Coordinates of C-alpha atoms in Angstrom, one line a residue:
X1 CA 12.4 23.8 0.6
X2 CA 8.7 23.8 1.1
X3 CA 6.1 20.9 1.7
X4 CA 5.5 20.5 -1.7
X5 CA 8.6 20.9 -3.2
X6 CA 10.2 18.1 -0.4
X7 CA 7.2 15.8 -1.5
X8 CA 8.4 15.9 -5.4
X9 CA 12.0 15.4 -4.3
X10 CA 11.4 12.5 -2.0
X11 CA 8.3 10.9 -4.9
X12 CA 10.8 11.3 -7.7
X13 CA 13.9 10.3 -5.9
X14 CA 11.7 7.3 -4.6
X15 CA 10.5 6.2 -7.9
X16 CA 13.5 6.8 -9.7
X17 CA 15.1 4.3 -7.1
X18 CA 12.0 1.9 -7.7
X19 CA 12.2 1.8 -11.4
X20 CA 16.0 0.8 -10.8
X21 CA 16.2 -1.8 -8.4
X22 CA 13.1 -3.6 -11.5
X23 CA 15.4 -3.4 -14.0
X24 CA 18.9 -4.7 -12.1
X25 CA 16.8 -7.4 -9.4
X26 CA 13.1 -7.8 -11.0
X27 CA 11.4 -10.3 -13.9
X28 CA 8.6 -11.5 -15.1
X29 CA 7.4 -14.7 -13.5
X30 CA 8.5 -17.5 -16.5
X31 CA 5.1 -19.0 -16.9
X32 CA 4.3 -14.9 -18.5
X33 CA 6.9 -15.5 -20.6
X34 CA 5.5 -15.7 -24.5
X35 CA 7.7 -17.8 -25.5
X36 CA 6.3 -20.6 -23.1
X37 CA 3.1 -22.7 -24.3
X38 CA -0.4 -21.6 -22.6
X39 CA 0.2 -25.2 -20.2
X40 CA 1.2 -22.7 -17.4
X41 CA -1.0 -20.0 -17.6
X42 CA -4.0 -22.1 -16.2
X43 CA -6.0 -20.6 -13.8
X44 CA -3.8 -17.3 -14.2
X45 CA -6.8 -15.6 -15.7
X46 CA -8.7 -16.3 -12.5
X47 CA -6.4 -15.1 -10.3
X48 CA -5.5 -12.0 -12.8
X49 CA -9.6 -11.7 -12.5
X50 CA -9.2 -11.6 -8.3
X51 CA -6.2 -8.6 -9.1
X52 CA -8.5 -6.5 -11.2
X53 CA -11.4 -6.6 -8.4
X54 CA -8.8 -6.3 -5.6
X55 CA -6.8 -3.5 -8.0
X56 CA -10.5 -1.3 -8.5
X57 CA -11.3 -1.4 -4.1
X58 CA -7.7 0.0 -3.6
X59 CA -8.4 3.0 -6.5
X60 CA -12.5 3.4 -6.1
X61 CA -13.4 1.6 -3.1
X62 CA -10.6 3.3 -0.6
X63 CA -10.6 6.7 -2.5
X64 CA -14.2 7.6 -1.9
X65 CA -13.8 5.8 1.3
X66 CA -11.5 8.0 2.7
X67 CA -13.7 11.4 1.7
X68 CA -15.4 11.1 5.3
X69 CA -13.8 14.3 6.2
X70 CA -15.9 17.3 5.2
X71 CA -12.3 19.5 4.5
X72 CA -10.6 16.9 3.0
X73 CA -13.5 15.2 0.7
X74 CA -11.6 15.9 -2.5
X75 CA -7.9 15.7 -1.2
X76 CA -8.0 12.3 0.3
X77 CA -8.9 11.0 -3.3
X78 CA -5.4 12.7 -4.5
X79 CA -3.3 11.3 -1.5
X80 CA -5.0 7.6 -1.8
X81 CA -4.2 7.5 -5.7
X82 CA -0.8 8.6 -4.9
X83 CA 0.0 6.4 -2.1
X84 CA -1.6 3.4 -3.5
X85 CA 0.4 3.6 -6.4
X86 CA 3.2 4.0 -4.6
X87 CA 2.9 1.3 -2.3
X88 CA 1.9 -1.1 -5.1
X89 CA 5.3 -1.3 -6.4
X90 CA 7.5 -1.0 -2.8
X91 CA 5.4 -4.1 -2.1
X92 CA 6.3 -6.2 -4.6
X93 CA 9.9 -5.2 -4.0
X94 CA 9.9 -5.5 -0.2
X95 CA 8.2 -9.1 -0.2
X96 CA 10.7 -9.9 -2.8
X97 CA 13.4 -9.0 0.1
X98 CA 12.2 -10.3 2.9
X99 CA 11.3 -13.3 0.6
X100 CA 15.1 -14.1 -0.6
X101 CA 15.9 -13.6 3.2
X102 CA 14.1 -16.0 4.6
X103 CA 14.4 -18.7 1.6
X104 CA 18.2 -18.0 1.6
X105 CA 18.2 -18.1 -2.7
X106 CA 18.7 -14.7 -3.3
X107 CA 17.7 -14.8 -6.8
X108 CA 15.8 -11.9 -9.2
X109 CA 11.9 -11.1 -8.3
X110 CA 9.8 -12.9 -10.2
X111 CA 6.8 -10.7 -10.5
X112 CA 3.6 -12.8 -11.6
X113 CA 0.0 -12.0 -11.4
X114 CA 0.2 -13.6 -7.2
X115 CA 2.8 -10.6 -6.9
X116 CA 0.2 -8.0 -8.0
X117 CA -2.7 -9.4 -5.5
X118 CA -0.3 -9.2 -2.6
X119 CA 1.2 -5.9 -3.4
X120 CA -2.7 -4.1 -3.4
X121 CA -3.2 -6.0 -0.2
X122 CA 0.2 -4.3 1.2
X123 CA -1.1 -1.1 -0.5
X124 CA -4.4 -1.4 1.4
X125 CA -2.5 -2.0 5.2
X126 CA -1.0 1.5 4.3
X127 CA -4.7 3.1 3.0
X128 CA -6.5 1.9 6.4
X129 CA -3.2 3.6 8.0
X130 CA -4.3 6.7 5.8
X131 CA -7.7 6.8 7.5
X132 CA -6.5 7.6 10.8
X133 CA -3.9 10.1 9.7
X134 CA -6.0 11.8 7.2
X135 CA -6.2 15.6 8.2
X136 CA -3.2 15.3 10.8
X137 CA -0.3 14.7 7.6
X138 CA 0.6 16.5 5.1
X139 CA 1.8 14.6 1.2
X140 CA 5.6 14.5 2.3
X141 CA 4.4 12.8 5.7
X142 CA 2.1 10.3 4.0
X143 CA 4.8 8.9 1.4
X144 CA 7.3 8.5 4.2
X145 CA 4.7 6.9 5.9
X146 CA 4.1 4.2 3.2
X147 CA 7.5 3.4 3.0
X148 CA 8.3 2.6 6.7
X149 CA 5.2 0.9 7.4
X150 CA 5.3 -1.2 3.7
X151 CA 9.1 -2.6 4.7
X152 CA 7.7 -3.3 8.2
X153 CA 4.7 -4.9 6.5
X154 CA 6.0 -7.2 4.7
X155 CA 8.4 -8.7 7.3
X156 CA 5.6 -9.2 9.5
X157 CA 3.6 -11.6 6.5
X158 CA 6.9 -13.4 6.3
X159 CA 7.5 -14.2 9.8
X160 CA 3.6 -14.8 10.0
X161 CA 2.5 -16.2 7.1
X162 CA 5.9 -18.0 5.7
X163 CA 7.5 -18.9 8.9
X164 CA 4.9 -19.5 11.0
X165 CA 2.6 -21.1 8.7
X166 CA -0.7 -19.0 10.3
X167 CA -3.7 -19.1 8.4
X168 CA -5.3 -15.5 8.1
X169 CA -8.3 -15.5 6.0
X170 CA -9.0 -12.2 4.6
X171 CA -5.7 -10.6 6.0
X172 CA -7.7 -9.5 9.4
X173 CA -4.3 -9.6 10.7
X174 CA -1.5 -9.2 9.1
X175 CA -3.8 -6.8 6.3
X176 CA -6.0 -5.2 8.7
X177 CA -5.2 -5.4 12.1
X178 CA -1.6 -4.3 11.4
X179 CA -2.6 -1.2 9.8
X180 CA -5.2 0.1 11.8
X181 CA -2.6 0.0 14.8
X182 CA 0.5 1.3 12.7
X183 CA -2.2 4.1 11.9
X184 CA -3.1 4.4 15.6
X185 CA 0.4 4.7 16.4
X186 CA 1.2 7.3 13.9
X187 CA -1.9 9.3 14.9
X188 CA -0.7 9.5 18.4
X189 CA 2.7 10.5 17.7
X190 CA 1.0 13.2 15.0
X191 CA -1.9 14.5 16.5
X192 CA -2.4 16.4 19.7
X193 CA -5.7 15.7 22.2
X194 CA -7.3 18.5 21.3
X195 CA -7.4 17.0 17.8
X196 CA -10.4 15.5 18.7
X197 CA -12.9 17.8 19.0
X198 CA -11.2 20.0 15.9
X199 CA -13.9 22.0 14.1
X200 CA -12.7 20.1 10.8
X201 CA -13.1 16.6 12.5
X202 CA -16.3 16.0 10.9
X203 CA -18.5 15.1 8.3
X204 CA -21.6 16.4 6.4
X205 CA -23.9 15.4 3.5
X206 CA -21.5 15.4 0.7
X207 CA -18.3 14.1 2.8
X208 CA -20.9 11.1 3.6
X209 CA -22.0 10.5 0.6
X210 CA -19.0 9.7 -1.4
X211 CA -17.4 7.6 1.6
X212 CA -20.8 5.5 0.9
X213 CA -19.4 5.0 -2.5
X214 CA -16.3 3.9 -1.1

């Protein structure tokens, strides 16, 4: 098989698998249920609010974002829609996982608006991975990307946020930090030196502009 045609085996296997482990281990959170009274939903519309502005950086604010490379200015807007969505939903299931692990109750995934916000954050660890790979992998690459890094991901909030109790305003670690150096890492392993100085390292007027978008 070719890149492409590995890429839509392993993007349809993978959501095929996604879709099922919702419907056999996932729920709606019972305060969404509409048979409840509107006593529980307060303050869910601010935080569904926070999910929406959170929701359009991941889709507008990464996406033109990553068009700094002159060669891959449209491309990158492609691969960030298709990773982010993506890693949106292996987030939700992953901190569901490593959430039952640690807690011991190994009961179904509530999903709930709190579940969204943390699932774009675990989407944006793997985009700022996606910065410093862009150019070096190819779609197949990327998605097998996401899925490593999300499952490593959200083990590391668990142990740092649940278990250790660390406060980490704006995810500067567990968001950002890890995945510039999981993207560091990768882009070792990926790229050769001479990467570099490659003629299609680089950026000109209408590469820059739409990354100022982003």
């Amino acid at each position: 098989m070719n890149t492409n045609q590995k890429f839509a085996a392993l993007a349809i296997g993978l959501q095929f698998a996604i879709v099922l482990i919702f419907g056999l281990c996932g729920e709606y959170s019972g305060i969404l249920d509409a048979k409840n009274d509107t006593a529980g939903l307060e303050g869910a519309g601010t935080r569904y609010a926070f999910y929406q502005d959170i929701h359009v950086m991941m889709f507008i604010g990464f996406g033109y974002l990553m068009t700094f490379l002159k060669k891959y200015t449209y491309g990158a807007v492609g691969f960030n829609f298709m990773v982010a969505a993506f890693a949106i939903q292996w987030t939700i299931l992953c901190t569901g996982f490593w959430h039952c692990v640690h807690t011991g109750d190994w009961s179904r995934i509530e999903t709930d608006e709190v579940y969204l916000i943390n699932a774009d954050f675990g989407a944006a660890a793997v985009l700022i991975t996606f910065g410093g790979v862009l150019g070096k992998v190819n779609s197949f690459q990327l998605l097998t990307i996401a899925v490593i890094e999300i499952f490593f991901y959200t083990l590391n909030v668990m142990i740092a946020i649940e278990e250790f109790g660390a406060a980490d305003i704006g995810g500067s670690m567990v968001i950002h930090t890890f995945g510039a150096y999981f993207g560091l890492a990768c882009a070792w392993m990926l790229g050769p030196k001479e990467a570099q100085g490659h003629k299609n390292n680089t950026t000109n007027k209408t590469s820059d502009t739409f990354a100022m978008i982003g």
